Short mmCIF file of C-alpha atoms in Angstrom, two decimals:
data_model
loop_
_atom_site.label_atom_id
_atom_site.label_comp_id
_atom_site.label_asym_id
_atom_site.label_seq_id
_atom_site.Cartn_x
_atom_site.Cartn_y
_atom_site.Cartn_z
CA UNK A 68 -6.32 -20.27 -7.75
CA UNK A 69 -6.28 -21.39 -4.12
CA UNK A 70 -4.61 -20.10 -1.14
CA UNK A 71 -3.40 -21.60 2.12
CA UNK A 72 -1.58 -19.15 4.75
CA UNK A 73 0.07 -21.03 7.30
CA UNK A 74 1.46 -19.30 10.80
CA UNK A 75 2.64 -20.61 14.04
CA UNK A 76 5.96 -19.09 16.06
CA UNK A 77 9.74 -19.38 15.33
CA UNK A 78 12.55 -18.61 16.76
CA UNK A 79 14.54 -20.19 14.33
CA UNK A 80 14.15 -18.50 10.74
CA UNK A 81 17.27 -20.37 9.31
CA UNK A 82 16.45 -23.39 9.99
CA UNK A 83 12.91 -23.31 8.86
CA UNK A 84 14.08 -21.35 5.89
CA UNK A 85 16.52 -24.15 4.91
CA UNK A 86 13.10 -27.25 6.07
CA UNK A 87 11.71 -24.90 3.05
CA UNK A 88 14.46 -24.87 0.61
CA UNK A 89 14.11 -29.18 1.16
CA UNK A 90 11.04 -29.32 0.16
CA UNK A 91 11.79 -27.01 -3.47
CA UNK A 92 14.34 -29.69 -4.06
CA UNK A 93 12.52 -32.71 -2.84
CA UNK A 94 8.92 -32.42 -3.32
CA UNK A 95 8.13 -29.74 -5.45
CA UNK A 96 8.44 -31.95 -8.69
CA UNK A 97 5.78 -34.13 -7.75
CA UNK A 98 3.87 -31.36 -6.35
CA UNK A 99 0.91 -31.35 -9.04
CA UNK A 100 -0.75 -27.63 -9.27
CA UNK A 101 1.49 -26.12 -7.15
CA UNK A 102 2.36 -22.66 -8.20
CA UNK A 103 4.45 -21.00 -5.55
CA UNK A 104 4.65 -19.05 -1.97
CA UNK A 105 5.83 -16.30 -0.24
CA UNK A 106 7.17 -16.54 3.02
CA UNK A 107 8.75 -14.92 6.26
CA UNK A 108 9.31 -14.18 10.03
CA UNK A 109 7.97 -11.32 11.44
CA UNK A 110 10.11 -9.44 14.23
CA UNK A 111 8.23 -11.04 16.70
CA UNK A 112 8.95 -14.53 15.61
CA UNK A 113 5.78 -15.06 13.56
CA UNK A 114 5.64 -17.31 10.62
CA UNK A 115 3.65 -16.64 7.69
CA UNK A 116 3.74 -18.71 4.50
CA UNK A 117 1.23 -18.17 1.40
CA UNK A 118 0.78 -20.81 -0.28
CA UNK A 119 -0.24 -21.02 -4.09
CA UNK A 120 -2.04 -23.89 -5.67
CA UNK A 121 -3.91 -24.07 -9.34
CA UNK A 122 -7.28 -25.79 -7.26
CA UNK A 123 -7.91 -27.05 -3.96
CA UNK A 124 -7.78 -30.37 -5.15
CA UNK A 125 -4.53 -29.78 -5.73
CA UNK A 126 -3.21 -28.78 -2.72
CA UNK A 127 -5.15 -31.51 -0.58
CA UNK A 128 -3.35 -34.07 -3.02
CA UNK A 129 0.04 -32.76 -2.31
CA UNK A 130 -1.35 -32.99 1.70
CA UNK A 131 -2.08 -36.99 0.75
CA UNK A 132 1.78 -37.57 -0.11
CA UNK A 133 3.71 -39.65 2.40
CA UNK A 134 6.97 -38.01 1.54
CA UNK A 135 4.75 -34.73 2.35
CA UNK A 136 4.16 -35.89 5.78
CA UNK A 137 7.20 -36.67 6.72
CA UNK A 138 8.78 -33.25 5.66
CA UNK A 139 6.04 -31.53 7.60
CA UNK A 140 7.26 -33.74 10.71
CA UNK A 141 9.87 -32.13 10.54
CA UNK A 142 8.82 -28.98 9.83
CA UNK A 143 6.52 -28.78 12.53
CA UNK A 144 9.30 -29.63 15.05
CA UNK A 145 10.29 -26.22 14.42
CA UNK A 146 7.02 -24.33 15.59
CA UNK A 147 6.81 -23.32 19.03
CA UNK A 148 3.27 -24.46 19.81
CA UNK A 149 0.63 -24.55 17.22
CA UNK A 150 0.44 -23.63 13.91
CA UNK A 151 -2.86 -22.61 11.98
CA UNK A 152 -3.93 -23.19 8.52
CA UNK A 153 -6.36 -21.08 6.54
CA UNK A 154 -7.86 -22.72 3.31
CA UNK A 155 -8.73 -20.08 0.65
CA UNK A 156 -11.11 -20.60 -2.48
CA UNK A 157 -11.87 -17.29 -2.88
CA UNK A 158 -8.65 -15.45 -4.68
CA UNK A 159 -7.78 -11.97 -5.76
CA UNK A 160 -4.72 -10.86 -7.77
CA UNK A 161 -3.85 -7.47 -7.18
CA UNK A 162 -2.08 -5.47 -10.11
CA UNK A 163 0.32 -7.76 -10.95
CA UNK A 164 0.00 -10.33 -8.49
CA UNK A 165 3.27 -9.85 -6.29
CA UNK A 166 7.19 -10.23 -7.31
CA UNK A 167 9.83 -12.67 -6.79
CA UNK A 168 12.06 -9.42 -6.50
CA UNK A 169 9.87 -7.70 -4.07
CA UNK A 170 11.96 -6.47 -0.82
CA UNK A 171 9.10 -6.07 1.46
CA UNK A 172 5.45 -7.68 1.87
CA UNK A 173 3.37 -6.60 4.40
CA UNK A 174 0.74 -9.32 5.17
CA UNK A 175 -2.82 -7.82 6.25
CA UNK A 176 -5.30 -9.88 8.10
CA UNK A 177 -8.84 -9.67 9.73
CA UNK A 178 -12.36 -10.36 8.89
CA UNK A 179 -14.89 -9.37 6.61
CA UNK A 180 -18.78 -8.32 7.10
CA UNK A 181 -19.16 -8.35 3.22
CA UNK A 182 -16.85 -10.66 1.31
CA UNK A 183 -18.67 -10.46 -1.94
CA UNK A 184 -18.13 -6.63 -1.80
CA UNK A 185 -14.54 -6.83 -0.81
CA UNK A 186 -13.91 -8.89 -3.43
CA UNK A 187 -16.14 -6.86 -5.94
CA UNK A 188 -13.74 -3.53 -4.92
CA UNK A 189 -10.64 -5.31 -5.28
CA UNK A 190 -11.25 -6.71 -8.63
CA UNK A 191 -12.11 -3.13 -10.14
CA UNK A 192 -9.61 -0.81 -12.15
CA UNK A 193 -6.35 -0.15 -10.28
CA UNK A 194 -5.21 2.29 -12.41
CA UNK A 195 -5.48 5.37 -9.08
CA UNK A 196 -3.72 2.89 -7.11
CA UNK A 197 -0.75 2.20 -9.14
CA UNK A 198 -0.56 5.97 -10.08
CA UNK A 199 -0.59 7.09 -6.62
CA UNK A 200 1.63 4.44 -4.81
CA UNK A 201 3.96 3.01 -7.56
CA UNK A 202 6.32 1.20 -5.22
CA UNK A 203 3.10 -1.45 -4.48
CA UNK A 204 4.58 -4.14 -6.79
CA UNK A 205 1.17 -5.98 -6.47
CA UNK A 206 -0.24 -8.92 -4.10
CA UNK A 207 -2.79 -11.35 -3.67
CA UNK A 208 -6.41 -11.07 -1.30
CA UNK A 209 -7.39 -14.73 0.00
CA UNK A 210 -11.03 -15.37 1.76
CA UNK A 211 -11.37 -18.52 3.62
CA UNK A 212 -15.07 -19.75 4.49
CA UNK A 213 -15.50 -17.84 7.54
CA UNK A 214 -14.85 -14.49 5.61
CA UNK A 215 -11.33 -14.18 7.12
CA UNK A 216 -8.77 -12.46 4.84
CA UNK A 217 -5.01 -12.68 4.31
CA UNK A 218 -4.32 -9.64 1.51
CA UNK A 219 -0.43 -9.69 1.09
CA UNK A 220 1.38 -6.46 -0.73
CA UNK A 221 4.34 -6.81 -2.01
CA UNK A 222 7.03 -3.72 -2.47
CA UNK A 223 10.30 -3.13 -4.06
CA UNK A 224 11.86 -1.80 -0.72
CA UNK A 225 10.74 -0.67 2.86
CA UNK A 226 11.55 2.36 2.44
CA UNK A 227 9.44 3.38 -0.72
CA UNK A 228 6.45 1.68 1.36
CA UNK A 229 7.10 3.32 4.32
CA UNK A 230 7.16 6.96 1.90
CA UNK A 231 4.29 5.53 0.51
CA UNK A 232 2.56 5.17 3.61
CA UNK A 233 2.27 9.38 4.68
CA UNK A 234 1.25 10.23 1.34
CA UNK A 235 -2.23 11.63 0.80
CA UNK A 236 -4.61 9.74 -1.62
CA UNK A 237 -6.34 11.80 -3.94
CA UNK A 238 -10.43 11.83 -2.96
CA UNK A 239 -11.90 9.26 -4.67
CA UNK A 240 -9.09 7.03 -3.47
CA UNK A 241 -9.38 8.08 0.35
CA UNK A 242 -13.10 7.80 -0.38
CA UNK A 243 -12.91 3.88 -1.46
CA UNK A 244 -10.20 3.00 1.29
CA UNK A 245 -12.63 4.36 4.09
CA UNK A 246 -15.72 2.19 2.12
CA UNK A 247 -12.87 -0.87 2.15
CA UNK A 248 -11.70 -0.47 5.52
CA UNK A 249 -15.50 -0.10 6.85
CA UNK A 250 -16.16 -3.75 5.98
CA UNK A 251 -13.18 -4.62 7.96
CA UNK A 252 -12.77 -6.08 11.55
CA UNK A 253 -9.87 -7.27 13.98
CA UNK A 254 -7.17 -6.11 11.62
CA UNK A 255 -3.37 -6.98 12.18
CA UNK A 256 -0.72 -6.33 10.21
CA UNK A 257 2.63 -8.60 10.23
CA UNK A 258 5.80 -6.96 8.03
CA UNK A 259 7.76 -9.51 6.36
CA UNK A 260 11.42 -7.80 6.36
CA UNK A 261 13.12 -10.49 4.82
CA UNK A 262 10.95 -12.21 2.44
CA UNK A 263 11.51 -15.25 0.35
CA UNK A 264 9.69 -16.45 -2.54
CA UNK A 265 9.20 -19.58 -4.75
CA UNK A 266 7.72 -19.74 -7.65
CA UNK A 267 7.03 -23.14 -9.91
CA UNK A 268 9.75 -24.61 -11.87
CA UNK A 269 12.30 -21.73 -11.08
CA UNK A 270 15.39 -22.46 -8.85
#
């Protein structure tokens, strides 16, 4: 699988939410490889869109489309200022990958010392994890080049992942979240109240 996480500022959620919708009913069926995205505004006007692909090839194809230009023309109108793109190889489901249904995601970012190790820890069991926080629906860990990560967790409501948040992991777990968090640097965290979701071949 390959990721790209897009983010720039807007102050205008609808109507980038409805640029989006266009491009489900315009472009997706020639979108080869494309496998979905989850999207949203943060409460400071933030942007982020996660963007599934089957390869990278993929995705740069859809990028070669003329009709794909011209809908990003307009969607870029919509940014205020710049918008960055992070190009992601390196892919990690989390339990069950995310949820069309989820009511929260809370996207993590920041940069790694160790990707290799990151990415060995994140692909072991998650059997603690789902035991101790249920509500975690799953999510996804993308790695660009540079070892910067975009780890998106998905939730069936705020509120379970805000209850989730004060409980106490059992020691093991604390123990592997400190060894996790120690190969972590400039970490931000952007909560997508209102997210939307897209998935292949289901409208």
């Amino acid at each position: 699988m390959f990721i790209q996480v897009i983010q720039g500022r807007c102050t205008d959620a609808d109507a980038l939410h409805r640029q989006m919708d266009r491009w489900r009913e315009q472009l997706e069926p020639g979108a080869t490889g494309w496998l979905g995205g989850t999207y949203g505004v943060t409460d400071d006007d933030e942007f982020v869109g996660v963007v599934r692909f089957d390869s990278r090839a993929s995705a740069e194809a859809n990028s070669m489309r003329p009709e794909q230009g011209l809908w990003w023309e307009g969607m870029a109108r919509l940014f205020d200022g710049d918008v960055s793109f992070h190009d992601c190889d390196d892919v990690t489901l989390m339990l069950d990958g995310g949820s069309d249904d989820a009511g929260f995601v809370q996207v993590i970012q920041g940069r790694l010392s160790d990707p290799e190790q990151f990415r060995h820890m994140m692909e072991g069991p998650m059997d603690m994890l789902h035991e101790a926080r249920p509500e975690i629906i799953g999510g996804t860990v993308a790695i660009d080049a540079d070892g910067f990560f975009t780890q998106t967790i998905s939730f069936r409501t705020e509120a379970q992942a805000r209850e989730g948040e004060q409980k106490t992991p059992p020691p093991e777990g604390q123990q592997e979240i400190e060894q996790m968090n120690a190969l972590m640097s400039d970490v931000s965290y952007h909560d997508l109240h209102h997210p939307w979701f897209a998935t292949a071949g289901a409208h």
